[in-house]
Amino acid sequence: MVADADGCSNPIKITSIKKLNSEKLFCDGNEVMIQHQNETYVLRLTKQNKLILTK
């Protein structure tokens, strides 16, 4: 069961969530390009170890 922002509990069926390790995703770099439909996004790892996704 998962509670929403109002505190209500509603059953949510999670079928599959993929988990990627950021170290494997970035390898020795600090950015990766992600193709989604006809758009290209860039996922960057900042100096503060945060993630930024831009179009």
XYZ file of C-alpha atoms in Angstrom:
55
model
C 0.000 0.000 0.000
C 1.175 3.502 -0.819
C -0.106 6.658 0.903
C -0.691 9.711 -1.271
C -0.081 13.339 -0.266
C -3.438 13.483 1.556
C -2.511 10.470 3.667
C -5.060 8.217 1.953
C -3.918 4.671 1.384
C -4.796 3.185 -1.965
C -3.439 -0.097 -3.289
C -1.073 0.518 -6.200
C 0.221 -2.371 -8.262
C 3.784 -1.797 -9.381
C 4.593 -4.090 -12.276
C 8.179 -3.185 -13.057
C 10.543 -0.415 -12.116
C 14.018 -0.524 -13.583
C 16.865 0.460 -11.288
C 20.107 1.709 -12.839
C 23.295 2.376 -10.926
C 24.483 5.899 -11.767
C 28.142 4.828 -11.622
C 27.508 2.324 -14.408
C 25.340 4.791 -16.303
C 27.944 7.581 -16.306
C 31.081 5.365 -16.372
C 34.007 7.798 -16.242
C 32.017 10.769 -17.563
C 29.522 13.213 -16.149
C 26.792 13.233 -18.792
C 24.752 10.843 -20.902
C 22.375 11.448 -23.795
C 18.916 9.894 -23.605
C 16.794 9.460 -26.729
C 13.039 9.602 -26.000
C 10.705 9.474 -28.976
C 12.081 12.161 -31.325
C 13.803 14.187 -28.605
C 17.298 14.016 -27.128
C 17.831 14.785 -23.446
C 21.103 15.207 -21.554
C 21.451 13.862 -18.017
C 24.328 15.582 -16.201
C 26.053 14.843 -12.920
C 26.985 18.101 -11.166
C 30.013 18.862 -8.984
C 27.644 18.661 -5.993
C 26.748 15.093 -7.092
C 23.215 16.074 -8.184
C 21.438 15.080 -11.390
C 20.124 17.573 -13.953
C 18.031 16.532 -16.965
C 17.792 19.024 -19.835
C 16.231 18.949 -23.266
